[in-house]
Amino acid sequence: MDILFHTWHWAISGFIIGLIMLTLTYFGKTFGMSSNLRTMCSMAGAGKMSNYFDFDWREQKWNLAVVLGAIAGGFFAYYFMSSSDIVNLNPKTIASLNAMGIDAPNGKIAPDLIFSLDAVKTVKGFCILLFGGFLIGFGTPYAGGCTSGHAISGLSNFQLPSLIAVIGFFLGGLIMAHFILPLIF
């Protein structure tokens, strides 16, 4: 019982994700977070304003369990599985953050300068959030899905478009981290 209240080994989560993917494949379903956002917008009536949201959302309501599971899982992990151990970052990462004027996360997973409510209240933080939301909102349908859908569901079904999308996600992340983020901060 003690394992339930500490951080799990990554292989346990990977095994569970694999079982879920096998189950979804057996029932002919696919997985992804962006499809849940589309379903919620359709439920709210966005189909009256855009053809993209005009579909029978009732066929996809089973997938909303992913959203509820992510919320419940995040809550459970934060309150019951968090460790008081400080996150040890590579000294080169800390030096790169300091060069951009970003303090080390001090034991947290992400630095407060970027990922805090105070950061969003600034003009710069709000613009970054707005622009990022715009890119995700238009990029996800253009890419045919989100990172979780392509990386977990698409790759597990050996879909070439998902492999191309995942390579693009990683390249985009590397470009952002090494070239664009230093310009922003």
mmCIF file of C-alpha atoms in Angstrom:
data_model
loop_
_atom_site.group_PDB
_atom_site.id
_atom_site.type_symbol
_atom_site.label_atom_id
_atom_site.label_comp_id
_atom_site.label_asym_id
_atom_site.label_seq_id
_atom_site.Cartn_x
_atom_site.Cartn_y
_atom_site.Cartn_z
ATOM 1 C CA MET A 1 0.000 0.000 0.000
ATOM 2 C CA ASP A 2 2.977 2.293 0.564
ATOM 3 C CA ILE A 3 3.656 2.454 -3.222
ATOM 4 C CA LEU A 4 0.343 4.237 -3.775
ATOM 5 C CA PHE A 5 1.533 7.268 -1.857
ATOM 6 C CA HIS A 6 4.906 7.755 -3.506
ATOM 7 C CA THR A 7 6.040 8.467 -7.036
ATOM 8 C CA TRP A 8 5.599 5.438 -9.279
ATOM 9 C CA HIS A 9 8.295 4.058 -11.486
ATOM 10 C CA TRP A 10 7.751 5.180 -15.075
ATOM 11 C CA ALA A 11 7.355 1.568 -16.238
ATOM 12 C CA ILE A 12 4.164 1.145 -14.192
ATOM 13 C CA SER A 13 2.517 4.100 -15.921
ATOM 14 C CA GLY A 14 3.818 2.939 -19.294
ATOM 15 C CA PHE A 15 2.362 -0.518 -18.744
ATOM 16 C CA ILE A 16 -1.027 0.960 -17.787
ATOM 17 C CA ILE A 17 -1.021 3.215 -20.861
ATOM 18 C CA GLY A 18 -0.226 0.161 -23.000
ATOM 19 C CA LEU A 19 -3.156 -1.759 -21.529
ATOM 20 C CA ILE A 20 -5.470 1.171 -22.154
ATOM 21 C CA MET A 21 -4.285 1.439 -25.759
ATOM 22 C CA LEU A 22 -4.870 -2.290 -26.320
ATOM 23 C CA THR A 23 -8.371 -1.931 -24.880
ATOM 24 C CA LEU A 24 -9.148 1.091 -27.068
ATOM 25 C CA THR A 25 -7.820 -0.680 -30.153
ATOM 26 C CA TYR A 26 -9.955 -3.725 -29.358
ATOM 27 C CA PHE A 27 -13.083 -1.538 -29.203
ATOM 28 C CA GLY A 28 -12.087 0.450 -32.313
ATOM 29 C CA LYS A 29 -11.566 3.728 -30.451
ATOM 30 C CA THR A 30 -8.777 6.313 -30.574
ATOM 31 C CA PHE A 31 -7.376 8.511 -27.852
ATOM 32 C CA GLY A 32 -6.444 12.195 -27.678
ATOM 33 C CA MET A 33 -7.066 15.309 -25.615
ATOM 34 C CA SER A 34 -7.852 17.656 -28.507
ATOM 35 C CA SER A 35 -10.838 15.557 -29.537
ATOM 36 C CA ASN A 36 -12.234 16.115 -26.041
ATOM 37 C CA LEU A 37 -11.984 19.874 -26.430
ATOM 38 C CA ARG A 38 -13.797 19.631 -29.751
ATOM 39 C CA THR A 39 -16.484 17.462 -28.120
ATOM 40 C CA MET A 40 -16.967 19.944 -25.262
ATOM 41 C CA CYS A 41 -17.272 22.851 -27.706
ATOM 42 C CA SER A 42 -19.817 20.877 -29.713
ATOM 43 C CA MET A 43 -21.778 20.101 -26.527
ATOM 44 C CA ALA A 44 -21.827 23.821 -25.746
ATOM 45 C CA GLY A 45 -23.396 24.593 -29.129
ATOM 46 C CA ALA A 46 -20.370 25.729 -31.146
ATOM 47 C CA GLY A 47 -21.692 23.695 -34.099
ATOM 48 C CA LYS A 48 -24.157 26.512 -34.776
ATOM 49 C CA MET A 49 -21.228 28.852 -35.427
ATOM 50 C CA SER A 50 -18.746 26.561 -37.176
ATOM 51 C CA ASN A 51 -19.067 23.416 -39.256
ATOM 52 C CA TYR A 52 -15.942 22.028 -37.567
ATOM 53 C CA PHE A 53 -17.937 21.574 -34.349
ATOM 54 C CA ASP A 54 -21.097 20.371 -36.079
ATOM 55 C CA PHE A 55 -21.033 16.618 -35.399
ATOM 56 C CA ASP A 56 -22.804 14.126 -33.168
ATOM 57 C CA TRP A 57 -20.850 14.607 -29.941
ATOM 58 C CA ARG A 58 -22.788 11.784 -28.251
ATOM 59 C CA GLU A 59 -20.633 9.285 -30.144
ATOM 60 C CA GLN A 60 -17.542 10.792 -28.496
ATOM 61 C CA LYS A 61 -18.822 11.351 -24.955
ATOM 62 C CA TRP A 62 -17.030 8.195 -23.737
ATOM 63 C CA ASN A 63 -13.772 10.030 -24.473
ATOM 64 C CA LEU A 64 -14.591 12.699 -21.884
ATOM 65 C CA ALA A 65 -13.412 10.153 -19.313
ATOM 66 C CA VAL A 66 -9.904 11.126 -20.464
ATOM 67 C CA VAL A 67 -10.490 14.711 -19.291
ATOM 68 C CA LEU A 68 -11.978 13.589 -15.986
ATOM 69 C CA GLY A 69 -9.147 11.096 -15.547
ATOM 70 C CA ALA A 70 -6.518 13.770 -16.221
ATOM 71 C CA ILE A 71 -8.102 16.100 -13.670
ATOM 72 C CA ALA A 72 -8.565 13.370 -11.050
ATOM 73 C CA GLY A 73 -5.130 11.907 -11.748
ATOM 74 C CA GLY A 74 -3.454 15.297 -11.441
ATOM 75 C CA PHE A 75 -5.247 15.961 -8.163
ATOM 76 C CA PHE A 76 -4.384 12.512 -6.807
ATOM 77 C CA ALA A 77 -0.741 12.741 -7.895
ATOM 78 C CA TYR A 78 -0.279 16.230 -6.452
ATOM 79 C CA TYR A 79 -1.903 15.604 -3.103
ATOM 80 C CA PHE A 80 -1.116 11.940 -2.491
ATOM 81 C CA MET A 81 1.940 11.028 -4.542
ATOM 82 C CA SER A 82 4.055 14.180 -4.345
ATOM 83 C CA SER A 83 7.484 13.848 -2.903
ATOM 84 C CA SER A 84 9.283 16.393 -0.783
ATOM 85 C CA ASP A 85 12.467 15.587 -2.691
ATOM 86 C CA ILE A 86 13.790 18.509 -4.664
ATOM 87 C CA VAL A 87 13.769 18.079 -8.432
ATOM 88 C CA ASN A 88 17.416 17.841 -9.422
ATOM 89 C CA LEU A 89 18.041 19.681 -12.663
ATOM 90 C CA ASN A 90 21.182 19.386 -14.700
ATOM 91 C CA PRO A 91 23.523 22.295 -13.879
ATOM 92 C CA LYS A 92 23.640 23.169 -17.598
ATOM 93 C CA THR A 93 19.835 23.566 -17.581
ATOM 94 C CA ILE A 94 20.023 25.858 -14.544
ATOM 95 C CA ALA A 95 22.760 27.899 -16.272
ATOM 96 C CA SER A 96 20.624 28.194 -19.431
ATOM 97 C CA LEU A 97 17.626 29.333 -17.391
ATOM 98 C CA ASN A 98 19.758 31.871 -15.494
ATOM 99 C CA ALA A 99 21.123 33.230 -18.793
ATOM 100 C CA MET A 100 17.527 34.004 -19.811
ATOM 101 C CA GLY A 101 16.786 35.629 -16.440
ATOM 102 C CA ILE A 102 14.715 32.680 -15.228
ATOM 103 C CA ASP A 103 15.375 31.440 -11.712
ATOM 104 C CA ALA A 104 15.724 27.712 -11.161
ATOM 105 C CA PRO A 105 12.427 26.059 -10.198
ATOM 106 C CA ASN A 106 13.718 25.500 -6.617
ATOM 107 C CA GLY A 107 12.385 21.979 -6.311
ATOM 108 C CA LYS A 108 9.306 22.551 -8.457
ATOM 109 C CA ILE A 109 8.778 21.037 -11.859
ATOM 110 C CA ALA A 110 8.573 24.408 -13.644
ATOM 111 C CA PRO A 111 9.841 27.935 -12.926
ATOM 112 C CA ASP A 112 7.356 30.456 -11.536
ATOM 113 C CA LEU A 113 8.447 33.179 -13.984
ATOM 114 C CA ILE A 114 6.798 31.207 -16.787
ATOM 115 C CA PHE A 115 4.248 28.950 -15.084
ATOM 116 C CA SER A 116 2.444 30.915 -12.398
ATOM 117 C CA LEU A 117 -0.740 32.936 -12.086
ATOM 118 C CA ASP A 118 1.338 36.091 -11.591
ATOM 119 C CA ALA A 119 3.086 35.467 -14.932
ATOM 120 C CA VAL A 120 -0.259 35.335 -16.752
ATOM 121 C CA LYS A 121 -1.291 38.687 -15.250
ATOM 122 C CA THR A 122 1.541 40.471 -17.071
ATOM 123 C CA VAL A 123 1.140 41.742 -20.636
ATOM 124 C CA LYS A 124 3.987 39.520 -21.818
ATOM 125 C CA GLY A 125 2.595 36.442 -20.052
ATOM 126 C CA PHE A 126 -0.920 37.067 -21.335
ATOM 127 C CA CYS A 127 0.325 37.520 -24.911
ATOM 128 C CA ILE A 128 2.352 34.294 -24.700
ATOM 129 C CA LEU A 129 -0.698 32.431 -23.389
ATOM 130 C CA LEU A 130 -2.972 33.934 -26.057
ATOM 131 C CA PHE A 131 -0.539 33.231 -28.904
ATOM 132 C CA GLY A 132 0.130 29.703 -27.617
ATOM 133 C CA GLY A 133 -3.609 29.030 -27.382
ATOM 134 C CA PHE A 134 -4.056 30.318 -30.922
ATOM 135 C CA LEU A 135 -1.307 28.015 -32.213
ATOM 136 C CA ILE A 136 -2.769 25.019 -30.401
ATOM 137 C CA GLY A 137 -6.328 25.833 -31.428
ATOM 138 C CA PHE A 138 -5.469 26.003 -35.121
ATOM 139 C CA GLY A 139 -2.473 23.670 -35.168
ATOM 140 C CA THR A 140 -4.214 20.694 -33.613
ATOM 141 C CA PRO A 141 -6.893 20.308 -36.310
ATOM 142 C CA TYR A 142 -4.295 21.069 -38.996
ATOM 143 C CA ALA A 143 -2.011 18.299 -37.649
ATOM 144 C CA GLY A 144 -4.946 15.921 -37.323
ATOM 145 C CA GLY A 145 -4.622 15.666 -33.561
ATOM 146 C CA CYS A 146 -2.613 16.624 -30.518
ATOM 147 C CA THR A 147 0.653 15.358 -29.068
ATOM 148 C CA SER A 148 -1.013 12.755 -26.857
ATOM 149 C CA GLY A 149 -3.225 11.503 -29.671
ATOM 150 C CA HIS A 150 -0.383 11.153 -32.171
ATOM 151 C CA ALA A 151 2.349 10.031 -29.769
ATOM 152 C CA ILE A 152 0.302 7.519 -27.811
ATOM 153 C CA SER A 153 -2.588 6.448 -30.005
ATOM 154 C CA GLY A 154 -1.198 7.043 -33.479
ATOM 155 C CA LEU A 155 2.236 5.542 -32.903
ATOM 156 C CA SER A 156 0.786 2.514 -31.135
ATOM 157 C CA ASN A 157 -1.288 1.886 -34.287
ATOM 158 C CA PHE A 158 1.772 2.343 -36.550
ATOM 159 C CA GLN A 159 0.323 5.359 -38.360
ATOM 160 C CA LEU A 160 2.874 7.144 -40.556
ATOM 161 C CA PRO A 161 1.155 10.575 -40.221
ATOM 162 C CA SER A 162 1.494 10.268 -36.437
ATOM 163 C CA LEU A 163 5.208 9.476 -36.730
ATOM 164 C CA ILE A 164 5.677 12.550 -38.932
ATOM 165 C CA ALA A 165 3.635 14.676 -36.507
ATOM 166 C CA VAL A 166 5.612 13.475 -33.471
ATOM 167 C CA ILE A 167 8.912 14.219 -35.228
ATOM 168 C CA GLY A 168 7.521 17.688 -35.992
ATOM 169 C CA PHE A 169 6.465 18.179 -32.349
ATOM 170 C CA PHE A 170 9.947 17.314 -31.122
ATOM 171 C CA LEU A 171 11.662 19.507 -33.700
ATOM 172 C CA GLY A 172 9.317 22.367 -32.856
ATOM 173 C CA GLY A 173 10.031 21.902 -29.150
ATOM 174 C CA LEU A 174 13.789 21.935 -29.733
ATOM 175 C CA ILE A 175 13.549 25.061 -31.888
ATOM 176 C CA MET A 176 11.372 26.749 -29.268
ATOM 177 C CA ALA A 177 13.645 25.836 -26.352
ATOM 178 C CA HIS A 178 16.931 26.712 -28.025
ATOM 179 C CA PHE A 179 16.112 29.622 -30.330
ATOM 180 C CA ILE A 180 12.740 31.284 -29.647
ATOM 181 C CA LEU A 181 12.496 31.097 -25.830
ATOM 182 C CA PRO A 182 15.810 32.959 -25.354
ATOM 183 C CA LEU A 183 14.434 35.739 -27.572
ATOM 184 C CA ILE A 184 11.249 35.989 -25.500
ATOM 185 C CA PHE A 185 13.000 36.043 -22.138
#
